[in-house]
Short mmCIF file of C-alpha atoms and ligand atoms in Angstrom, two decimals:
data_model
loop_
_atom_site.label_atom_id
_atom_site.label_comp_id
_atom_site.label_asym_id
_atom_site.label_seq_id
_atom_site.Cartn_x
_atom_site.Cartn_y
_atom_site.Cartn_z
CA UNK L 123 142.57 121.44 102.60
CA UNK L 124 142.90 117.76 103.63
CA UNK L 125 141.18 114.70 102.45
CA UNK L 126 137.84 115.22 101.84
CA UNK L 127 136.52 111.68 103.02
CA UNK L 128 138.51 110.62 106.59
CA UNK L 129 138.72 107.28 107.87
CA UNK L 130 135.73 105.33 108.38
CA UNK L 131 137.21 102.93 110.89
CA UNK L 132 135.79 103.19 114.10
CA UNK L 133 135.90 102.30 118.00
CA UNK L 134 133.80 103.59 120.04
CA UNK L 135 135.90 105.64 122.23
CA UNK L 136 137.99 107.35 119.32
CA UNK L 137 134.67 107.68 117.01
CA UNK L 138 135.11 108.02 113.30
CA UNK L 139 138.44 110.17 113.13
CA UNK L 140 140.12 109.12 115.69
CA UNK L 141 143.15 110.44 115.07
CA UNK L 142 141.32 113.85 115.09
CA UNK L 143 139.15 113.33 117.51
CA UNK L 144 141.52 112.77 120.49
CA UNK L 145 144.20 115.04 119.29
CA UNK L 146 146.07 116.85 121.66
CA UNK L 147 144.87 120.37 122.40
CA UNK L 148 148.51 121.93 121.31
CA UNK L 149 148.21 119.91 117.67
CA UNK L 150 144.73 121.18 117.44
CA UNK L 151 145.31 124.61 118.05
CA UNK L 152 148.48 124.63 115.46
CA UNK L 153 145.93 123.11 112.89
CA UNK L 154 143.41 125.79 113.90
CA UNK L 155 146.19 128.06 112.97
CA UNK L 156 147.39 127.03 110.20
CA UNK L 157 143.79 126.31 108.50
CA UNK L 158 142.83 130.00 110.09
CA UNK L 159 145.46 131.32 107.81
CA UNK L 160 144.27 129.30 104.61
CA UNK L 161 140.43 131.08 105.31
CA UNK L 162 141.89 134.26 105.92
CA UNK L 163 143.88 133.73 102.25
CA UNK L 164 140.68 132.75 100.99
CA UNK L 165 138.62 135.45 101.66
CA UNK L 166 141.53 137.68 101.57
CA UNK L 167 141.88 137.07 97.47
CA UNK L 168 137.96 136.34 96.90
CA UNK L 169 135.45 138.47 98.91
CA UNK L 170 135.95 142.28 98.44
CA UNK L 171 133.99 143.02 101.89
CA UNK L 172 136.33 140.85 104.07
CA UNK L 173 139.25 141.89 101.91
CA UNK L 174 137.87 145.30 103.26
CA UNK L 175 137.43 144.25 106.37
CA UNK L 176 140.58 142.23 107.28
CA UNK L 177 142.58 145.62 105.83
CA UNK L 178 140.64 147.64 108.83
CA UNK L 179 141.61 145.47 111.37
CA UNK L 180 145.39 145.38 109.87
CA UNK L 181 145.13 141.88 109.46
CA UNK L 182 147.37 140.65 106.66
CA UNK L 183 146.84 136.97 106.45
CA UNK L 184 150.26 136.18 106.26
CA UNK L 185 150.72 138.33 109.91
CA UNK L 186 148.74 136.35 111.28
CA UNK L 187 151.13 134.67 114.32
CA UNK L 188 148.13 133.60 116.95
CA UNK L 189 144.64 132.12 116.99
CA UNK L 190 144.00 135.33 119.69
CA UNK L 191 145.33 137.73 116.26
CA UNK L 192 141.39 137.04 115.08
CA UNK L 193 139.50 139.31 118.05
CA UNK L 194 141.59 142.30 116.30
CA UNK L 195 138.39 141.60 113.69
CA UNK L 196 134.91 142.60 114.02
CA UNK L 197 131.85 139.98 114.12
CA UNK L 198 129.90 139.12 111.78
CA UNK L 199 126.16 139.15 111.87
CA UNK L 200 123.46 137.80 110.49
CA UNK L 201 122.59 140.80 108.28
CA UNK L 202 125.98 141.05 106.88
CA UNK L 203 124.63 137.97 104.70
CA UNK L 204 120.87 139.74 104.36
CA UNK L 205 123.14 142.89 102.93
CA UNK L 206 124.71 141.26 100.31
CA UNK L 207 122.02 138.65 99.32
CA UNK L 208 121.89 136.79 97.37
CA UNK L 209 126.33 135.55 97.26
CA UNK L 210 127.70 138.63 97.68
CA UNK L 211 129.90 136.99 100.47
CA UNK L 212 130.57 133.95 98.61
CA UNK L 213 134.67 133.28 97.76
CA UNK L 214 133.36 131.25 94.97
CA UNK L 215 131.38 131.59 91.82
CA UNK L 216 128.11 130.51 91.41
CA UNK L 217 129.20 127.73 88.98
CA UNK L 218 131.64 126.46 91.13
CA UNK L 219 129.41 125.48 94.09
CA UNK L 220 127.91 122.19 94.22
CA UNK L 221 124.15 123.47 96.32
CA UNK L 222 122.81 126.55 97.88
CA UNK L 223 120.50 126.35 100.70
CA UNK L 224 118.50 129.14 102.46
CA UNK L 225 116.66 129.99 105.93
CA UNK L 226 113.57 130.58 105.40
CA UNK L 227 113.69 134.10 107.26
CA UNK L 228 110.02 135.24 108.66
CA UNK L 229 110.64 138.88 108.12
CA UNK L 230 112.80 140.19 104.64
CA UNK L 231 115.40 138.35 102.56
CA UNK L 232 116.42 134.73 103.38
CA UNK L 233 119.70 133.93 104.41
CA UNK L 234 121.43 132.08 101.31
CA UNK L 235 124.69 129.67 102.08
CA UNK L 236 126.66 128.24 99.62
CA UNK L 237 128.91 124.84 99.42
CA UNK L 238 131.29 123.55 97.43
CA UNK L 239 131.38 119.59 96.65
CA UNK L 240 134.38 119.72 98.91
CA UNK L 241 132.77 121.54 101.81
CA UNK L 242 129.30 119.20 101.11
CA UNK L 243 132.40 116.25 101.59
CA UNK L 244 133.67 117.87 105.05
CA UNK L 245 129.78 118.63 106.37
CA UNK L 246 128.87 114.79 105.39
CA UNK L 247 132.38 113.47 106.94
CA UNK L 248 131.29 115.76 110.22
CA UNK L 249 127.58 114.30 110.10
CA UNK L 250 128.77 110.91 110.03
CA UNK L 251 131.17 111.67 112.85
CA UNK L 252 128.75 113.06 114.96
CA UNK L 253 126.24 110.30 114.32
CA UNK L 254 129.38 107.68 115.22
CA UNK L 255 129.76 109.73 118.13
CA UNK L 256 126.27 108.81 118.89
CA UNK L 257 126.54 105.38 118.71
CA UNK L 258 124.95 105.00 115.02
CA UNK L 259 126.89 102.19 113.37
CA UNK L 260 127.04 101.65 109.54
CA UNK L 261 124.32 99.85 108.81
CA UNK L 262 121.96 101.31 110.46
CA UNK L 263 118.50 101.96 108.92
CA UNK L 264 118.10 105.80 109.57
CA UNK L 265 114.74 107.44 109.47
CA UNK L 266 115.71 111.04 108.42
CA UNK L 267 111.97 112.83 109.80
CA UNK L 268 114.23 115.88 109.21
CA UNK L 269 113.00 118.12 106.45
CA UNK L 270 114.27 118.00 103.19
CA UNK L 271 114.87 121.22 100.85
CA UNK L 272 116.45 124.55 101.76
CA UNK L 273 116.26 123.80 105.20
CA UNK L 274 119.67 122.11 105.99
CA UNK L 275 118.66 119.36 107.98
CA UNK L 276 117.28 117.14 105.81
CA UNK L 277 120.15 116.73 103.14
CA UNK L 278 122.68 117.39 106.08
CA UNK L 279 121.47 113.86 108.03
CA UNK L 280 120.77 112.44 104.71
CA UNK L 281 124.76 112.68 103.57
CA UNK L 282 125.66 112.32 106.99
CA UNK L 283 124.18 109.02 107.41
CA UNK L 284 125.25 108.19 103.70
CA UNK L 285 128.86 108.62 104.73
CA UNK L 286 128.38 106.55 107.54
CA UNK L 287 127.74 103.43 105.60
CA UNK L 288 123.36 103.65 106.86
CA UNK L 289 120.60 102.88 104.55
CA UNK L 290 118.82 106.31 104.67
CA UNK L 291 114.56 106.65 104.43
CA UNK L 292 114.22 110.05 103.21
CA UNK L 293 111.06 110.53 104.84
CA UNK L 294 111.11 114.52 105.56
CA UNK L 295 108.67 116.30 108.14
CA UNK L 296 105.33 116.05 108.04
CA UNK L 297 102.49 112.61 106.95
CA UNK L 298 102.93 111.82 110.79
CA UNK L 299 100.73 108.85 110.72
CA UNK L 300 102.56 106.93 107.38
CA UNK L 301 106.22 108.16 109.52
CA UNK L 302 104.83 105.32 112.04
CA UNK L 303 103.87 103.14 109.86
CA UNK L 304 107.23 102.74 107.86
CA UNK L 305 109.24 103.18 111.49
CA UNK L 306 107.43 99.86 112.56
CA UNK L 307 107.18 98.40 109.11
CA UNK L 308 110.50 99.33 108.23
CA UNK L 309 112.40 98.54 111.28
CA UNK L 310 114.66 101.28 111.71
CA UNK L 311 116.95 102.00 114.51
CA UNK L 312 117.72 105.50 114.65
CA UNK L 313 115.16 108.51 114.20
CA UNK L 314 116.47 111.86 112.69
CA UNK L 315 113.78 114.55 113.87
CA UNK L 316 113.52 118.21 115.69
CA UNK L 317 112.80 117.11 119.58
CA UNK L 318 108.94 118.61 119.40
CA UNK L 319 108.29 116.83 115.85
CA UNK L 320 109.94 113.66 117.89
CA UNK L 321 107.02 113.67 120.67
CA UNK L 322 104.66 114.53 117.67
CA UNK L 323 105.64 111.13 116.19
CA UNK L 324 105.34 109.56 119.59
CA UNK L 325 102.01 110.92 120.13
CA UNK L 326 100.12 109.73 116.98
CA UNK L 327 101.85 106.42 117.50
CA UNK L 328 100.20 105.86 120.52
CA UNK L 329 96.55 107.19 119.31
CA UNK L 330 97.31 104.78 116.36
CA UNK L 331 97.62 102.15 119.30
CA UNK L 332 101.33 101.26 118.16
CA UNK L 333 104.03 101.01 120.31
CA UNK L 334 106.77 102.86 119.46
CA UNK L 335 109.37 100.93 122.08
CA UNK L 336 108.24 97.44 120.70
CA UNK L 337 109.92 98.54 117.48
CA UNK L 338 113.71 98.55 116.65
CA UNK L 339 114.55 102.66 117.37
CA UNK L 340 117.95 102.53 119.37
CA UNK L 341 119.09 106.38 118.89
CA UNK L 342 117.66 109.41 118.50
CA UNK L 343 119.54 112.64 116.77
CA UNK L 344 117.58 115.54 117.95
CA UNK L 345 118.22 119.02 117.07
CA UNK L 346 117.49 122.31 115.28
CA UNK L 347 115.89 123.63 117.93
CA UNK L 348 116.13 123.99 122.21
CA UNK L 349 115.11 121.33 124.05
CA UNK L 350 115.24 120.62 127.77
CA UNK L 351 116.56 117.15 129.56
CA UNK L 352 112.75 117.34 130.84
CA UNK L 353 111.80 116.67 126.98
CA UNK L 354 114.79 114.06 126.57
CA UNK L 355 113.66 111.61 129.48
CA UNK L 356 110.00 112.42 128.10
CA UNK L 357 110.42 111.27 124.41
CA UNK L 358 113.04 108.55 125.64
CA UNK L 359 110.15 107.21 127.99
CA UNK L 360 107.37 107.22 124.71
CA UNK L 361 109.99 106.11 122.28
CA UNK L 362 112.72 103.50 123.41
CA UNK L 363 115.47 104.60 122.09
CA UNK L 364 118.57 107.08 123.70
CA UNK L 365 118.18 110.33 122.67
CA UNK L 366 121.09 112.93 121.28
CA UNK L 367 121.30 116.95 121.05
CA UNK L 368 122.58 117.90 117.86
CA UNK L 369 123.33 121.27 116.83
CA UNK L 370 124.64 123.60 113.64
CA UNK L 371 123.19 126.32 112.08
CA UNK L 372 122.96 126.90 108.35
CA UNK L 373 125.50 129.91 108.25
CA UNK L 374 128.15 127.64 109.52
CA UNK L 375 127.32 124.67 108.04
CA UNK L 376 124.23 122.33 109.24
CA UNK L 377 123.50 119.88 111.45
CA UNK L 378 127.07 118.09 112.99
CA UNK L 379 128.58 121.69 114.31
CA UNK L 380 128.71 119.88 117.36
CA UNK L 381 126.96 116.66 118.80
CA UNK L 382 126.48 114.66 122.18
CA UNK L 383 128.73 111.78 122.58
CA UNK L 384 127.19 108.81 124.37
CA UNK L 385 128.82 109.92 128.04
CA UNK L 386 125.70 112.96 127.29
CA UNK L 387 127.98 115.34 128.64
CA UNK L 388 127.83 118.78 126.47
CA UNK L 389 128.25 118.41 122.57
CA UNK L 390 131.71 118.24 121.26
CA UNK L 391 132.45 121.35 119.14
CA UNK L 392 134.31 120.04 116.39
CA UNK L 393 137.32 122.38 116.50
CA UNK L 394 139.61 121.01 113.84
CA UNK L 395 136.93 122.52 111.31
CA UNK L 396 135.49 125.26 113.96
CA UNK L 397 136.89 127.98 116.27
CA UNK L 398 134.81 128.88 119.00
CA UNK L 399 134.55 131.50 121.16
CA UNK L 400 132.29 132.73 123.79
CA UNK L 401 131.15 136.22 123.95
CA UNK L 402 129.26 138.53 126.67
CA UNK L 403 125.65 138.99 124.31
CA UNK L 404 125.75 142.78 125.24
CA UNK L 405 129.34 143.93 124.82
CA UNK L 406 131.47 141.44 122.96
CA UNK L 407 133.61 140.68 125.30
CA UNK L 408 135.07 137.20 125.78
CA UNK L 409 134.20 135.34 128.37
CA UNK L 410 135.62 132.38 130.64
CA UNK L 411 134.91 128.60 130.01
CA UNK L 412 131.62 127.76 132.85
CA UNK L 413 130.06 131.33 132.22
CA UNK L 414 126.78 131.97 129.74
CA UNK L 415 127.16 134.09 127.05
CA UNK L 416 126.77 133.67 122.82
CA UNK L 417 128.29 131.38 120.84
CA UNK L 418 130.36 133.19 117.91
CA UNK L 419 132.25 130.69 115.48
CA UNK L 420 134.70 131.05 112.67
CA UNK L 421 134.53 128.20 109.88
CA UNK L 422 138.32 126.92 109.29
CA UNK L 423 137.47 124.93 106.11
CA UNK L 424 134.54 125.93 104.92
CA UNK L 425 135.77 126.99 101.22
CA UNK L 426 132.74 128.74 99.47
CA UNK L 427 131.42 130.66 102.27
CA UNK L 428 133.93 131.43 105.21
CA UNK L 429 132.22 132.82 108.18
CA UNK L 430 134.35 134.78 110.21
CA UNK L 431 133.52 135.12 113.67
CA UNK L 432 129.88 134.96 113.56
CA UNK L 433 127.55 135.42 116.17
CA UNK L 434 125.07 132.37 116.44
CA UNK L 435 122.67 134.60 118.97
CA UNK L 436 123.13 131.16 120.89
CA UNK L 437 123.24 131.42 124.55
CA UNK L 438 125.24 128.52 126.14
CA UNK L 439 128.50 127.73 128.17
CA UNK L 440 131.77 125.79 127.09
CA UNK L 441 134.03 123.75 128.79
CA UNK L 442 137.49 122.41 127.53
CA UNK L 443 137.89 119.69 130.21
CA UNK L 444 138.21 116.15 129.11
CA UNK L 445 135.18 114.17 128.53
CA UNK L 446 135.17 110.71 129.83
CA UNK L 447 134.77 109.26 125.58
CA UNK L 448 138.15 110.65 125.03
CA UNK L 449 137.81 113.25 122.60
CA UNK L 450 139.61 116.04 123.57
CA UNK L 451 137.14 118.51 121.59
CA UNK L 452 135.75 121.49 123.89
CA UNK L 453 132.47 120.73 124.81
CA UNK L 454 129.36 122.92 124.25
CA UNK L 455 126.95 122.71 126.97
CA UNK L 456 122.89 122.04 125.75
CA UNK L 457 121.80 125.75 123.79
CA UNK L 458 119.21 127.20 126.08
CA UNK L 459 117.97 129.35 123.67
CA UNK L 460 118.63 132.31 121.56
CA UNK L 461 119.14 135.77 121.99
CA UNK L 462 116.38 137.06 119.99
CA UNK L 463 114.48 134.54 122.34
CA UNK L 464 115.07 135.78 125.67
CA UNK L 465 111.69 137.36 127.07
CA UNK L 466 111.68 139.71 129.42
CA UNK L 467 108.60 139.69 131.50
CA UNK L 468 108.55 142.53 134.19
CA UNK L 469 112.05 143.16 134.35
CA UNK L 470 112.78 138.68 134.44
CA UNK L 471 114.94 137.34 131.91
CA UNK L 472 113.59 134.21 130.97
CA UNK L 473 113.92 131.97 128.04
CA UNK L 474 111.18 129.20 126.61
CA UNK L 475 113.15 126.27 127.78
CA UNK L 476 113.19 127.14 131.40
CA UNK L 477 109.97 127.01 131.14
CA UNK L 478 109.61 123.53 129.05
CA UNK L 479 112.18 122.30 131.87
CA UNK L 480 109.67 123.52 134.54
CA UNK L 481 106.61 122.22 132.68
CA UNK L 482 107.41 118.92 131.00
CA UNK L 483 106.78 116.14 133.14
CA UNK L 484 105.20 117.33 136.26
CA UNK L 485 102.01 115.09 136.63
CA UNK L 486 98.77 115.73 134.93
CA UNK L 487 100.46 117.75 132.30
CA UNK L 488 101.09 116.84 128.78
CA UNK L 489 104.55 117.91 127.20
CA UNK L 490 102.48 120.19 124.99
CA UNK L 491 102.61 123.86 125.61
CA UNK L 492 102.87 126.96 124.29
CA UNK L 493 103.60 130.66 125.28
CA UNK L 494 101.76 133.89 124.79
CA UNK L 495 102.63 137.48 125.81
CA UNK L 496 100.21 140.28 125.64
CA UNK L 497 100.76 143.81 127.06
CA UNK L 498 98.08 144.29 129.75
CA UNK L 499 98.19 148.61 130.37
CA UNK L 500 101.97 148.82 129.98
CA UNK L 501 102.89 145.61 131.58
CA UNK L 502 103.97 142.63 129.85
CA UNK L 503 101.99 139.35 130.85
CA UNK L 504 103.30 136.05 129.75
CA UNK L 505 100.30 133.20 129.66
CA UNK L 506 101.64 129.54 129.22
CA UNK L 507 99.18 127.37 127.63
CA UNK L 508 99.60 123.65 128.51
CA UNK L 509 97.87 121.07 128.04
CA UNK L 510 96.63 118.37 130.69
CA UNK L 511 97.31 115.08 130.18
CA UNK L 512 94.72 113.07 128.33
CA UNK L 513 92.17 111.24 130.67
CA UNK L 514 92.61 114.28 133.46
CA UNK L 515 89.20 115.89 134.58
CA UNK L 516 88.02 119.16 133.74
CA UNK L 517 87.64 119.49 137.75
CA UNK L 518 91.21 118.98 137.99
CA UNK L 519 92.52 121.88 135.71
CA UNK L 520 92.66 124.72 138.55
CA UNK L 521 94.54 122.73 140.29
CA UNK L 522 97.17 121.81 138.07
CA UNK L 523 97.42 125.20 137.09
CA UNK L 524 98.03 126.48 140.86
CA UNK L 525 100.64 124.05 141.23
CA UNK L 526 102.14 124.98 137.84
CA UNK L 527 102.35 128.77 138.24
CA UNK L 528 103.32 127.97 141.61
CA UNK L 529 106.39 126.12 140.20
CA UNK L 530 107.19 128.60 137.62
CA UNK L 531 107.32 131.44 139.96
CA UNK L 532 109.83 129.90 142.36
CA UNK L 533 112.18 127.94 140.17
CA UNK L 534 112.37 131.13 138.09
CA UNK L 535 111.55 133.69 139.05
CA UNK L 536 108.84 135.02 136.98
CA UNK L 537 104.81 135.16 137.41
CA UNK L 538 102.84 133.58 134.66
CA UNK L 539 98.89 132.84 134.42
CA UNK L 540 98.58 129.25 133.29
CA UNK L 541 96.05 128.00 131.52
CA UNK L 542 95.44 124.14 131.06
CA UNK L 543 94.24 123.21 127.72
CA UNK L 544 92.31 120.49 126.31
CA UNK L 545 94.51 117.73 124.91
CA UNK L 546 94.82 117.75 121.29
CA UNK L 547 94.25 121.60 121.54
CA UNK L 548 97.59 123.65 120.56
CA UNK L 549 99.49 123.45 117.22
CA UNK L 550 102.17 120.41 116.81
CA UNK L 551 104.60 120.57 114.80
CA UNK L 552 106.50 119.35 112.15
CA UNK L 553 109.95 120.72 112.19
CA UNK L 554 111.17 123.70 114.54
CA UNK L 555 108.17 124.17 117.11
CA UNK L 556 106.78 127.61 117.12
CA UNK L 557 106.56 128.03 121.33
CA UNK L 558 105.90 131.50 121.36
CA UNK L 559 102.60 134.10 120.74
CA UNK L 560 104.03 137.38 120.50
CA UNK L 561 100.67 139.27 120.74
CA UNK L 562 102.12 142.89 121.78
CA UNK L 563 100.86 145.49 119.61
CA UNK L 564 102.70 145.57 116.16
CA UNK L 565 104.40 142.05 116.97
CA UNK L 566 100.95 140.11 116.41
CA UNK L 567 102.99 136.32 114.46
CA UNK L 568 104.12 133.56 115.82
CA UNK L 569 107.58 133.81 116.82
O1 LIG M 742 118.61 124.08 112.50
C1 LIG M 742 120.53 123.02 111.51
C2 LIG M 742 120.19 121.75 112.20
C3 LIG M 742 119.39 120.83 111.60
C4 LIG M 742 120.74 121.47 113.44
C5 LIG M 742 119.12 119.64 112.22
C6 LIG M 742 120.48 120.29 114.08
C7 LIG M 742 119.66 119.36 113.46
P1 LIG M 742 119.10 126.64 111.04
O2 LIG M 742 117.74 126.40 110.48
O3 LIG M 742 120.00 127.60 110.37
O4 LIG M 742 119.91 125.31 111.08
O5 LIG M 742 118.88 127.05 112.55
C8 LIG M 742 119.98 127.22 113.40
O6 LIG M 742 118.70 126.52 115.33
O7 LIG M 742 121.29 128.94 115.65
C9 LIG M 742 119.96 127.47 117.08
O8 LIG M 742 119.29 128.63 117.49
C10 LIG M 742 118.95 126.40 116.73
N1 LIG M 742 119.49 125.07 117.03
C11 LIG M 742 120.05 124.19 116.18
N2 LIG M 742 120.40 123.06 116.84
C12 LIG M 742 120.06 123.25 118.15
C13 LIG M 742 120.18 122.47 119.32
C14 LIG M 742 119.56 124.16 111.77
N3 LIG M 742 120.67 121.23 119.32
C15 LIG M 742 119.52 127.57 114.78
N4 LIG M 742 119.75 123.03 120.50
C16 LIG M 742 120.67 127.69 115.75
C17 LIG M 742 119.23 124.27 120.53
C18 LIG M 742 119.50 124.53 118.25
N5 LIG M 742 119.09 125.04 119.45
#
């Protein structure tokens, strides 16, 4: 299943692999192919439930003729994992994997996913490559803020940067004020964090009275969660230092699914390991490149736990149009949120980002908010707590809430009471933000 550790010489228009990275889209498809048949083999001889599964769809791996042979089989979910927890999907035994790791799961069983040292080779080769793509050069002094533990983002940045050739501070989440301490004393020049824990940093810098853009940061690989381009110019402006969306999710991998190369333009999807598809959320169907719908993806080398399409929940768009950095890898436009996200409030659709993108940065308001929804008689009513910006008077909060709700309803649609908080007042966080306060009857935890 190829090398496990690719080139590490670099330019940066071809990025780490070049030679895979700007492959034509013909070779690349005949590679997806070819390494679609290997995973079907795999699973095929290893994992009774696909074996099953495959047989249903009468898909013999060795019929397999086209990439487009693969909608003949169902999706996957997430609680086809939760079903047969704890490696019931696994095409390896436990003593040949190399590290499990685990969402944490608010309600039932975690998710457990399992690696080989191969596939922890491929996810650090893909890390690095993303980072590259991101202009991290070896090196590089990379605080990983990330946390470290089941969670994959931790370890994934950690080997990802190790591949790279960077110095790694394996600092984890949380201990905000000692994180800007070591940044300054430390000197590093690229910041591993979730966007929200990001800003978190930024704002206990500042009540520290350090500068965070006096010190050497250069890049920032921000993930794990949504984040708007509101947020990105907002932590760019309190940090110094370019920021980048990464994305992955545990069940495929980890962090370095896909990343933003430095033309910012969508992440690049990287298909030689990953085939992606986009699906309507409700039916299934597939849909065009430009149109919204879920993410489902089907891991082409992933050895110990092939996923095959799996639905992400994911809402976002592709394109397959050449980016200006030369990789000719399809492009997956920012992840506005998930499914299970999506909140509709008298009859809107409306996800927390479009509101962050509303919110963040309009004056007087502090990229700090947070969003509850309580049933009022038998309508839903969504309340967005934000908080002013320090030094703004009391006097001023009706105001800024006018013009806020004012905002909200016409860029989207929906009608929300806003109420300006005291800054300092809501949660922050430390890894994934929590943005929403499902108070409804029987719902009553933090989303
Ligand atoms: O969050 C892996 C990761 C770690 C990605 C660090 C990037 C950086 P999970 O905990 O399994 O894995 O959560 C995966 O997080 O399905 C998305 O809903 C969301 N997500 C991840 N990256 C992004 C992103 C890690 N860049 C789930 N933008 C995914 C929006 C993201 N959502």
């Amino acid at each position: 299943m190829g090398a496990v550790t690719e080139s590490r010489h670099f330019t940066s228009a071809a990025g780490l692999h070049p030679a895979l990275e700007t492959m034509s889209r013909d070779a690349l498809a005949a590679l997806q192919l070819d390494r679609l048949r290997a995973v079907l083999r795999n699973v095929w001889t290893n994992v009774p439930w696909q074996h099953a599964r495959l047989d249903a769809a009468g898909l013999h791996p060795d019929a397999v003729v086209s990439l487009d042979d693969l909608r003949r089989l169902p999706f996957m979910v997430k609680t086809d994992l939760r079903d047969h927890y704890p490696f019931g999907l696994f095409a390896r035994p436990v003593e040949a994997l190399a590290r499990v790791h685990a969402s944490s799961g608010t309600t039932g069983k975690p998710t457990v996913v399992g690696y080989t040292a191969d596939d922890l080779g491929r996810w650090a080769d893909l890390m690095a490559r993303s980072m590259a793509g991101a202009g991290v050069r070896p090196g590089d002094l990379v605080h990983n803020a990330y946390g470290y533990g089941l969670f994959t983002g931790g370890l994934g940045a950690h080997q990802g940067a190790e591949r790279l050739g960077c110095p790694v501070v394996p600092i984890s989440g949380g201990g905000t004020e000692r994180q800007v301490a070591l940044l300054m004393d430390f000197g590093a020049s690229v910041l591993c964090a979730t966007p929200s824990y990001a800003l978190a940093i930024a704002e206990v810098a500042e009540q520290m009275g350090v500068d965070l853009r006096q010190s050497q940061l250069r890049v920032g690989m921000f993930g794990a969660e949504p984040w708007s381009a509101a947020m990105r110019d907002e932590i760019e402006a309190r940090l110094g230092l370019r920021a980048y969306d990464v994305y992955g999710l545990s069940e495929i991998m980890g962090p370095g699914v896909a990343c933003e190369c430095e033309c910012r333009n969508g992440l690049h999807g990287w298909e030689d390991h990953f085939l992606f598809e986009l699906v309507d959320p409700e039916t299934g169907a597939p849909l065009p490149d430009g149109e919204a719908g879920e993410l489902v993806i089907t891991t082409l080398t992933k050895e110990a736990l092939p996923m095959l399409r799996y639905r992400t929940r994911d809402i976002t768009r592709l394109t397959r149009q050449r980016c200006d950095c030369g990789r000719t890898h399809l492009r997956i436009l920012r992840v506005t949120g998930r499914n299970d996200d999506m909140l509709i409030i008298r009859g809107v659709n409306v996800y927390p980002s479009q509101l962050e993108a509303v919110l963040v940065g309009r004056p007087g308001l502090a990229p700090h908010y947070q969003l509850v929804i309580e049933r009022r008689g038998s309508l839903d009513q969504l309340r967005v707590e934000v908080e002013a910006q320090p030094g703004v008077a009391p006097e001023a909060f009706d105001a800024l809430a006018d013009d806020a709700a004012h905002h909200v309803k016409s860029l989207i649609g929906v009608t929300a009471e806003i109420a300006i908080m005291v800054p300092g007042s809501l949660p922050r966080s430390q890894g994934k933000a929590a943005r929403v306060r499902d108070l409804r009857a029987g719902r009553e935890t933090g989303a």
